[in-house]
Short mmCIF file of C-alpha atoms in Angstrom, two decimals:
data_model
loop_
_atom_site.label_atom_id
_atom_site.label_comp_id
_atom_site.label_asym_id
_atom_site.label_seq_id
_atom_site.Cartn_x
_atom_site.Cartn_y
_atom_site.Cartn_z
CA UNK P 824 189.78 139.49 203.47
CA UNK P 825 190.52 136.14 201.86
CA UNK P 826 190.01 135.09 198.23
CA UNK P 827 189.69 131.72 196.57
CA UNK P 828 187.01 129.01 197.15
CA UNK P 829 189.46 126.66 198.88
CA UNK P 830 191.39 129.13 200.76
CA UNK P 831 189.35 129.59 203.85
CA UNK P 832 188.59 127.28 206.71
CA UNK P 833 184.80 127.22 207.51
CA UNK P 834 183.91 128.07 211.05
CA UNK P 835 182.26 125.25 213.06
CA UNK P 836 179.64 127.66 214.48
CA UNK P 837 178.45 128.99 211.14
CA UNK P 838 178.87 128.41 207.51
CA UNK P 839 181.18 131.39 207.19
CA UNK P 840 184.95 131.34 206.82
CA UNK P 841 186.94 131.46 209.86
CA UNK P 842 188.85 134.68 208.61
CA UNK P 843 185.61 136.48 207.94
CA UNK P 844 184.32 135.65 211.39
CA UNK P 845 187.62 136.96 212.94
CA UNK P 846 187.51 140.21 210.85
CA UNK P 847 183.90 140.82 212.05
CA UNK P 848 184.81 140.06 215.60
CA UNK P 849 187.95 142.36 215.38
CA UNK P 850 185.57 145.27 214.17
CA UNK P 851 183.88 144.85 217.43
CA UNK P 852 180.46 146.09 216.42
CA UNK P 853 177.84 143.64 217.82
CA UNK P 854 179.64 140.71 215.99
CA UNK P 855 177.10 138.10 217.07
CA UNK P 856 174.45 140.14 215.49
CA UNK P 857 176.31 140.82 212.40
CA UNK P 858 177.52 137.28 211.80
CA UNK P 859 174.09 135.87 212.23
CA UNK P 860 172.62 138.23 209.53
CA UNK P 861 175.41 137.45 207.18
CA UNK P 862 175.20 133.75 207.84
CA UNK P 863 171.46 133.72 207.12
CA UNK P 864 171.85 135.78 203.84
CA UNK P 865 174.73 133.54 202.67
CA UNK P 866 172.41 130.58 202.97
CA UNK P 867 175.09 127.94 202.88
CA UNK P 868 176.92 128.98 199.78
CA UNK P 869 180.69 129.15 199.88
CA UNK P 870 182.15 132.65 200.27
CA UNK P 871 184.64 133.28 197.47
CA UNK P 872 185.74 136.72 198.65
CA UNK P 873 184.72 139.29 201.24
CA UNK P 874 185.37 142.71 202.74
CA UNK P 875 184.57 144.02 206.24
CA UNK P 876 184.55 147.76 206.84
CA UNK P 877 183.96 149.22 210.22
CA UNK P 878 183.26 153.09 210.34
CA UNK P 879 182.88 155.56 213.02
CA UNK P 880 181.02 158.85 212.42
CA UNK P 881 180.55 161.93 214.54
CA UNK P 882 177.03 163.48 214.65
CA UNK P 883 177.35 166.63 216.73
CA UNK P 884 178.18 165.37 220.07
CA UNK P 885 177.41 161.73 219.44
CA UNK P 886 179.68 158.91 218.05
CA UNK P 887 178.00 156.38 215.75
CA UNK P 888 179.47 153.16 214.51
CA UNK P 889 178.55 151.23 211.54
CA UNK P 890 179.95 147.96 209.97
CA UNK P 891 179.49 146.75 206.42
CA UNK P 892 180.31 143.32 205.27
CA UNK P 893 180.35 142.54 201.59
CA UNK P 894 180.44 138.81 200.65
CA UNK P 895 180.89 137.25 197.21
CA UNK P 896 179.49 133.77 196.62
CA UNK P 897 179.41 131.92 193.24
CA UNK P 898 176.04 133.31 192.45
CA UNK P 899 175.46 136.35 194.55
CA UNK P 900 176.82 139.56 196.20
CA UNK P 901 175.61 139.71 199.74
CA UNK P 902 175.59 143.09 201.42
CA UNK P 903 175.09 143.34 205.10
CA UNK P 904 175.08 146.56 207.14
CA UNK P 905 174.62 147.25 210.81
CA UNK P 906 173.94 150.47 212.66
CA UNK P 907 173.21 151.57 216.18
CA UNK P 908 170.15 153.88 216.87
CA UNK P 909 168.95 156.17 219.64
CA UNK P 910 165.79 155.43 221.47
CA UNK P 911 162.69 156.26 219.33
CA UNK P 912 158.83 155.71 219.28
CA UNK P 913 159.43 151.97 218.75
CA UNK P 914 162.06 151.43 221.40
CA UNK P 915 162.65 153.30 224.73
CA UNK P 916 166.30 152.04 224.78
CA UNK P 917 169.13 152.46 222.29
CA UNK P 918 169.16 149.60 219.73
CA UNK P 919 171.06 148.11 216.86
CA UNK P 920 169.81 146.83 213.43
CA UNK P 921 171.36 144.67 210.85
CA UNK P 922 170.05 144.39 207.28
CA UNK P 923 171.23 142.30 204.28
CA UNK P 924 170.64 142.31 200.70
CA UNK P 925 171.40 139.35 198.34
CA UNK P 926 171.92 140.52 194.78
CA UNK P 927 172.31 137.98 191.98
CA UNK P 928 175.50 138.54 190.11
CA UNK P 929 173.74 139.06 186.89
CA UNK P 930 172.05 142.06 188.39
CA UNK P 931 175.24 143.92 189.18
CA UNK P 932 175.57 146.70 186.58
CA UNK P 933 178.74 148.36 187.80
CA UNK P 934 181.80 148.03 189.89
CA UNK P 935 183.56 151.40 190.21
CA UNK P 936 187.00 151.59 191.90
CA UNK P 937 188.60 155.06 192.49
CA UNK P 938 192.20 155.38 193.50
CA UNK P 939 193.64 158.45 195.24
CA UNK P 940 197.39 158.72 195.41
CA UNK P 941 199.94 161.24 196.60
CA UNK P 942 202.97 162.06 194.32
CA UNK P 943 201.31 160.37 191.22
CA UNK P 944 204.49 160.91 189.23
CA UNK P 945 206.26 158.56 191.61
CA UNK P 946 203.61 155.95 191.59
CA UNK P 947 204.59 152.37 190.87
CA UNK P 948 202.31 149.34 189.91
CA UNK P 949 201.37 147.46 193.31
CA UNK P 950 201.81 150.50 195.58
CA UNK P 951 198.93 151.09 198.03
CA UNK P 952 196.75 154.17 197.18
CA UNK P 953 196.22 156.76 199.89
CA UNK P 954 192.57 156.14 199.63
CA UNK P 955 190.30 153.80 197.70
CA UNK P 956 186.52 154.11 196.98
CA UNK P 957 184.58 151.15 195.83
CA UNK P 958 181.09 151.83 194.51
CA UNK P 959 178.74 148.96 193.38
CA UNK P 960 175.49 149.49 191.54
CA UNK P 961 172.71 147.01 190.89
CA UNK P 962 169.75 149.19 190.16
CA UNK P 963 168.26 149.42 193.64
CA UNK P 964 169.23 153.10 194.10
CA UNK P 965 169.90 155.58 191.36
CA UNK P 966 171.53 158.94 191.96
CA UNK P 967 170.50 161.97 189.65
CA UNK P 968 172.83 164.98 189.46
CA UNK P 969 171.32 168.04 187.89
CA UNK P 970 172.66 171.42 187.00
CA UNK P 971 171.52 174.40 184.93
CA UNK P 972 172.22 173.95 181.26
CA UNK P 973 174.10 176.59 179.41
CA UNK P 974 175.32 177.42 175.92
CA UNK P 975 178.64 178.68 174.48
CA UNK P 976 177.36 182.30 174.16
CA UNK P 977 178.63 184.14 177.29
CA UNK P 978 176.06 186.85 176.77
CA UNK P 979 173.12 184.38 176.50
CA UNK P 980 170.43 184.94 179.08
CA UNK P 981 168.05 182.38 177.80
CA UNK P 982 166.77 179.46 180.05
CA UNK P 983 168.21 176.35 178.63
CA UNK P 984 166.67 174.07 181.25
CA UNK P 985 168.76 171.58 183.07
CA UNK P 986 171.34 168.89 182.21
CA UNK P 987 172.42 166.04 184.35
CA UNK P 988 173.69 162.48 184.93
CA UNK P 989 172.08 159.41 186.18
CA UNK P 990 174.38 156.85 188.03
CA UNK P 991 173.85 153.67 189.84
CA UNK P 992 175.08 154.17 193.36
CA UNK P 993 173.71 151.33 195.60
CA UNK P 994 176.74 151.21 197.91
CA UNK P 995 180.02 153.02 198.41
CA UNK P 996 182.81 151.82 200.77
CA UNK P 997 185.73 154.09 201.36
CA UNK P 998 188.99 153.09 202.94
CA UNK P 999 192.03 155.13 203.81
CA UNK P 1000 195.56 153.74 204.18
CA UNK P 1001 195.98 156.20 207.05
CA UNK P 1002 192.85 155.48 208.90
CA UNK P 1003 192.09 151.78 208.25
CA UNK P 1004 195.75 150.61 207.33
CA UNK P 1005 197.34 149.45 204.08
CA UNK P 1006 195.98 145.88 204.59
CA UNK P 1007 192.37 147.14 204.38
CA UNK P 1008 193.05 149.00 201.33
CA UNK P 1009 194.55 145.97 199.57
CA UNK P 1010 191.60 143.94 200.75
CA UNK P 1011 189.28 146.34 199.08
CA UNK P 1012 191.14 146.20 195.95
CA UNK P 1013 191.21 142.38 195.90
CA UNK P 1014 187.49 142.13 196.54
CA UNK P 1015 186.84 144.66 193.76
CA UNK P 1016 189.00 142.44 191.41
CA UNK P 1017 187.09 139.29 192.42
CA UNK P 1018 183.77 141.02 192.13
CA UNK P 1019 184.55 142.44 188.68
CA UNK P 1020 185.65 139.03 187.39
CA UNK P 1021 182.51 137.37 188.77
CA UNK P 1022 180.27 139.73 187.06
CA UNK P 1023 182.05 139.49 183.83
CA UNK P 1024 181.61 135.76 183.91
CA UNK P 1025 177.88 136.15 184.73
#
């Protein structure tokens, strides 16, 4: 991850910073497809900051890979995600898909950063947390958490209906210092800082 409009050299084969291209290639998940999708969505704007997360999940006996690329331009948050798929009714062979969404910065409603640290009493500013979760909301998806409502009377058996919360939860990226390394966690924190600053200005 690199931050700063003048800090990244632009690749000669696309309008993307060399560092972003290198990080996507390092992730190793169909980099040509992912980079093409990101380049089309960026549409020639400079990339101010970015974050690449490669994730492997286990579905019973199958191993599935995903990659998410978050790119911040002066006007938009560009989210790219790529998955692989088993054969289905549309394709007799396994295939991959890459999708992008370009969100105007003025539409970003929340940037939530959660830090998990061990031995919090010993924590010092600047230390890398054990795990970091970045959740970004812009109103595309909304999560509703409901639970039965109750009152203060422990003997009350009346039906008080339900209570709940509504939260924007369009995308969540989790990085672990143990799994992805400290550099990846620092990159996520730097991207969150840059995005928070950009949305405040917008």
